[in-house]
Coordinates of C-alpha atoms in Angstrom, one line a residue:
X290 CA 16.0 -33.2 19.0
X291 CA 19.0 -35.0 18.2
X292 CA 19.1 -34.5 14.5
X293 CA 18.8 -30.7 15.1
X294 CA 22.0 -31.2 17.3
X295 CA 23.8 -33.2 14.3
X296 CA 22.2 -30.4 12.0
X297 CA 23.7 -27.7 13.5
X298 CA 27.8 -29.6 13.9
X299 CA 28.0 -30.3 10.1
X300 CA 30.9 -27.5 10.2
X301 CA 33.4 -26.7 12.4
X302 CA 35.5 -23.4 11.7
X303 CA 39.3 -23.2 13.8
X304 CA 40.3 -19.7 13.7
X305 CA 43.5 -19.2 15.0
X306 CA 44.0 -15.0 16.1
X307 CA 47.6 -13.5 17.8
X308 CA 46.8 -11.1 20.5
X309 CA 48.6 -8.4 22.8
X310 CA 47.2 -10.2 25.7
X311 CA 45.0 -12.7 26.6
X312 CA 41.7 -11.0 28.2
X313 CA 38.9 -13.0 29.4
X314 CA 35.8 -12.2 27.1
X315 CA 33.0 -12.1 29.7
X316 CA 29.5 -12.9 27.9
X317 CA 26.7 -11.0 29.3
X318 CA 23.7 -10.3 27.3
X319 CA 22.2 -7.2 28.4
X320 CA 25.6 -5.3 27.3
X321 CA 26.2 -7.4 24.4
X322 CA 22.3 -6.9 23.0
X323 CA 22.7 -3.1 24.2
X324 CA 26.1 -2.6 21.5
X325 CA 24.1 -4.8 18.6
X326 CA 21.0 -2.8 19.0
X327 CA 22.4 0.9 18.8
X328 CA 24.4 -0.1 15.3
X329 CA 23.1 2.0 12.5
X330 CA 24.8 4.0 9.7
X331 CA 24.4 7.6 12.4
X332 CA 26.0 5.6 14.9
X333 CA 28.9 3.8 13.1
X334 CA 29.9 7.5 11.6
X335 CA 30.1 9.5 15.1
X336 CA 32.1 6.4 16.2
X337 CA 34.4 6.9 13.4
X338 CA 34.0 3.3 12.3
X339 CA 36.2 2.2 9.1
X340 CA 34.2 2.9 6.3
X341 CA 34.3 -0.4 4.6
X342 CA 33.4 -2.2 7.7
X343 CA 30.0 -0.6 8.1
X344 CA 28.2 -2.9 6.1
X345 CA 29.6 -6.3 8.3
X346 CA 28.0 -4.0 11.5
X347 CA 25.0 -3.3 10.0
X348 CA 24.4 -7.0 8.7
X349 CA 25.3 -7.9 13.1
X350 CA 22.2 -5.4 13.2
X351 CA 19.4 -7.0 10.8
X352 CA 20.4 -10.4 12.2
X353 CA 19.4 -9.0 15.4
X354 CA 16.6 -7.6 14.1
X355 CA 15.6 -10.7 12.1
X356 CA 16.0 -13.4 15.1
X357 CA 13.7 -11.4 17.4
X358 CA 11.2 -11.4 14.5
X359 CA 11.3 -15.0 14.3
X360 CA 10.6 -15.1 17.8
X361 CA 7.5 -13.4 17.8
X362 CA 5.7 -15.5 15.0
X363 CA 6.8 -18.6 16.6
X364 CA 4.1 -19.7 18.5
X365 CA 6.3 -22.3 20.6
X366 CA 8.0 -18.8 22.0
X367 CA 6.7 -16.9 25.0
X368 CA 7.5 -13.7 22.2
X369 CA 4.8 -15.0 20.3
X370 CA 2.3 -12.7 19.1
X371 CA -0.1 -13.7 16.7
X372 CA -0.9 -9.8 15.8
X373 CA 2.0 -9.5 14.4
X374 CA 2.2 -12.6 12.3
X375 CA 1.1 -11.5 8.7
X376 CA 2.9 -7.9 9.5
X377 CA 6.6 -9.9 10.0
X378 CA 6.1 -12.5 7.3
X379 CA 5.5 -9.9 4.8
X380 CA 8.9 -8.0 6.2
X381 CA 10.5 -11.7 6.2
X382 CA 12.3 -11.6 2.6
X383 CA 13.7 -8.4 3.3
X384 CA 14.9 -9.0 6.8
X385 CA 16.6 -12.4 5.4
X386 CA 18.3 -10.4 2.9
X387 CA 22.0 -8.6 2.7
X388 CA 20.8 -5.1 1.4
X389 CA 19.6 -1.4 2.7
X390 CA 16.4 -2.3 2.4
X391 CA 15.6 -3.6 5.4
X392 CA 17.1 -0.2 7.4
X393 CA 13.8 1.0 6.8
X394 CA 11.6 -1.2 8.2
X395 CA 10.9 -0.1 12.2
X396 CA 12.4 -1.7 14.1
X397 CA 10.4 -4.1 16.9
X398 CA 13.0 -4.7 19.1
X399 CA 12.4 -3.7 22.8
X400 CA 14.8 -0.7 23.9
X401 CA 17.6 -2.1 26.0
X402 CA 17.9 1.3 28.3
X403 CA 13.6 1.7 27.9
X404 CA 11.3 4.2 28.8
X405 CA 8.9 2.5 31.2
X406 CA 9.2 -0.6 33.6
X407 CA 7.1 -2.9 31.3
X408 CA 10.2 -2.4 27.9
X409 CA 12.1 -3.3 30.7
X410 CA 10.2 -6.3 31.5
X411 CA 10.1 -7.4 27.8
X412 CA 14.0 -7.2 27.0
X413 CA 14.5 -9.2 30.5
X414 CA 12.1 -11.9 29.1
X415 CA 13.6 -11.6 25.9
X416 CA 17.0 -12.4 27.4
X417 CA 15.6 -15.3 29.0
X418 CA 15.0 -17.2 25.5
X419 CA 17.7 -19.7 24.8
X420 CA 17.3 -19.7 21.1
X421 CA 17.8 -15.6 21.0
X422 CA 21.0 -15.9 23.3
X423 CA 22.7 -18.4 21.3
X424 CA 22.2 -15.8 18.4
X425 CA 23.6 -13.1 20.7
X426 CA 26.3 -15.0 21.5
X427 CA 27.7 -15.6 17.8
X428 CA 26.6 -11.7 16.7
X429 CA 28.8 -11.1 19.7
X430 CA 31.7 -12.9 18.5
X431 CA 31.7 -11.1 14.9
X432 CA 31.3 -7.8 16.6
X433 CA 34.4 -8.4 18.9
X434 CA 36.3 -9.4 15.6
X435 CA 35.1 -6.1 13.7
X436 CA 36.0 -3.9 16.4
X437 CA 39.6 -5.5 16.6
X438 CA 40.0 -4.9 12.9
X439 CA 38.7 -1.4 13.0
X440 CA 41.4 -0.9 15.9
X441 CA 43.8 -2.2 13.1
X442 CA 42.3 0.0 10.8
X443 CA 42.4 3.1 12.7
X444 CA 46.5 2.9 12.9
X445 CA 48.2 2.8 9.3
X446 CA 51.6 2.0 11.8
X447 CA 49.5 -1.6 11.9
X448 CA 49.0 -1.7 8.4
X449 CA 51.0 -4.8 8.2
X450 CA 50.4 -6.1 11.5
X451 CA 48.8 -9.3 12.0
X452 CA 48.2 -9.0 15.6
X453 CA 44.0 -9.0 17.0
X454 CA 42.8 -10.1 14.1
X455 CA 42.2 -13.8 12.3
X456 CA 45.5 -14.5 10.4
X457 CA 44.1 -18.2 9.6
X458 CA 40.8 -19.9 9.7
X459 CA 40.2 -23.7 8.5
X460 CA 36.2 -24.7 7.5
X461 CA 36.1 -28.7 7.6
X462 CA 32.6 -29.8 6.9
X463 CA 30.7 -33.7 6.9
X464 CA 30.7 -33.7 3.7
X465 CA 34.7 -33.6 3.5
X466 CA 34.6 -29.8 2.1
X467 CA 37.8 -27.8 3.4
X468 CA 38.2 -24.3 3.5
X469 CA 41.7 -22.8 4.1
X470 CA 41.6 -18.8 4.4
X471 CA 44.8 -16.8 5.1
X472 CA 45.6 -13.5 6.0
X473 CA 47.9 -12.0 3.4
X474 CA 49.7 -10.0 5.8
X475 CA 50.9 -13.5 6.7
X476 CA 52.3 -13.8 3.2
X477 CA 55.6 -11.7 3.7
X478 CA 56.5 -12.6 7.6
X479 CA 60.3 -14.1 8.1
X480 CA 57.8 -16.6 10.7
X481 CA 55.2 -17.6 8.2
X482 CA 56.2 -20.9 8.4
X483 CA 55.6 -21.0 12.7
X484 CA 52.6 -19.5 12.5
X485 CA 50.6 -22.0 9.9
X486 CA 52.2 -24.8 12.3
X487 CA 50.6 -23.0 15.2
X488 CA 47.6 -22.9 13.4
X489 CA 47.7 -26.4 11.8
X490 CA 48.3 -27.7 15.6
X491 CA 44.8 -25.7 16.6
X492 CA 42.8 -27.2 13.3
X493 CA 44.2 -30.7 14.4
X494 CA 43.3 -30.8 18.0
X495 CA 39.8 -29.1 17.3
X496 CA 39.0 -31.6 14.0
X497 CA 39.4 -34.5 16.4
X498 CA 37.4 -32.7 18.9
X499 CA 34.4 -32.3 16.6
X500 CA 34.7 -35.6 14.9
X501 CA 34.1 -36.8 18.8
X502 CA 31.2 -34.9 19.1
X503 CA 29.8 -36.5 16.3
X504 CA 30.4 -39.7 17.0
X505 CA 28.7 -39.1 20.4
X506 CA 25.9 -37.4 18.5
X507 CA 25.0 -40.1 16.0
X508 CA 25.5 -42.9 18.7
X509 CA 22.5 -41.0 20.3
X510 CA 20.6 -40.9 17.1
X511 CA 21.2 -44.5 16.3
X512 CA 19.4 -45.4 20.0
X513 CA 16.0 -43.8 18.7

């Protein structure tokens, strides 16, 4: 168990976004697994969704798609079902894959606004899996990030606007890889210079965060 933990705090990503106002961003799963499950090309055009962003929507959409597949051929999961095992692991290398393709494979996810009492019963039980909601949870945070960059998008008066969306993000991984990304609207701004300390402030106080976590994490491992 604990080298899964260490497995999965290799990388630690500081992202560092200007907003109007600070709004709590209340997690809760039904909604968030509603808006993920109705994303498909139909959908993203009556929304008027920024053409070139359709794609990062519709990849928030196979992941979906792809976890809850993993859950039902697990048979560890209480989604398991083993009638559906060769039927998924032949759709596998399409699901895991970035193209159209897998838009037309059916989809087996339970409706989240279903038909009958029992789909209602299997996206409550769904909900309940730990390893699904984790996956909810990150899909959830790209999805707010797309939709505050299609907000951008929308208004060519924000065209050189930093504010709602990522203007820096730092990768620092175990292996001493860094990643610096910045927003070139960044580039050209009399504060440039304020911001990257801001942000250099958040990579420092969240490296020496992480670094703690690993510490604690290996101190664990070296018990065993």
């Amino acid at each position: 168990m604990h080298q899964n933990l260490l497995k999965n705090i290799t990388t630690v990503e500081i992202s560092t976004v200007i907003v109007d106002e600070i709004v709590d961003e209340i997690f809760i799963p039904w909604e968030v697994y509603q808006a993920i499950y109705i994303l498909s090309r139909s959908y993203l055009e009556q929304s008027a969704i920024n053409l070139s962003l359709w794609n990062r929507y519709l990849q928030l959409r196979r992941q979906l798609e792809l976890a809850y597949c993993l859950l039902l051929i697990d048979a560890s999961s209480a989604q398991y079902n083993r009638l559906l095992v060769e039927e998924i692991k032949r759709d596998l290398p399409i699901l895991s894959q970035q193209n159209v393709d897998w838009e037309k494979i059916p989809t087996r996810l339970p409706e989240p606004i279903p038909h009958s009492r029992n789909s209602m019963s299997q996206v409550n039980q769904l909900l309940k899996e730990r390893q699904f909601i984790d996956v909810l949870q990150q899909l959830n945070k790209r999805k707010i990030a797309l939709d505050r960059r299609d907000r951008i998008l929308r208004s060519s008066s924000h065209q050189h606007n930093i504010t709602d969306t990522t203007y820096a993000q730092t990768s620092l991984q175990l292996n001493g890889k860094i990643v610096n990304r910045y927003d070139q609207a960044i580039l050209g701004r009399s504060d440039r210079n304020l911001l990257l300390q801001l942000h250099e402030q958040s990579t420092a106080t969240g490296e020496q965060q992480w670094r703690g976590l690993v510490k604690f994490i290996l101190s664990l491992v070296a018990r065993q």
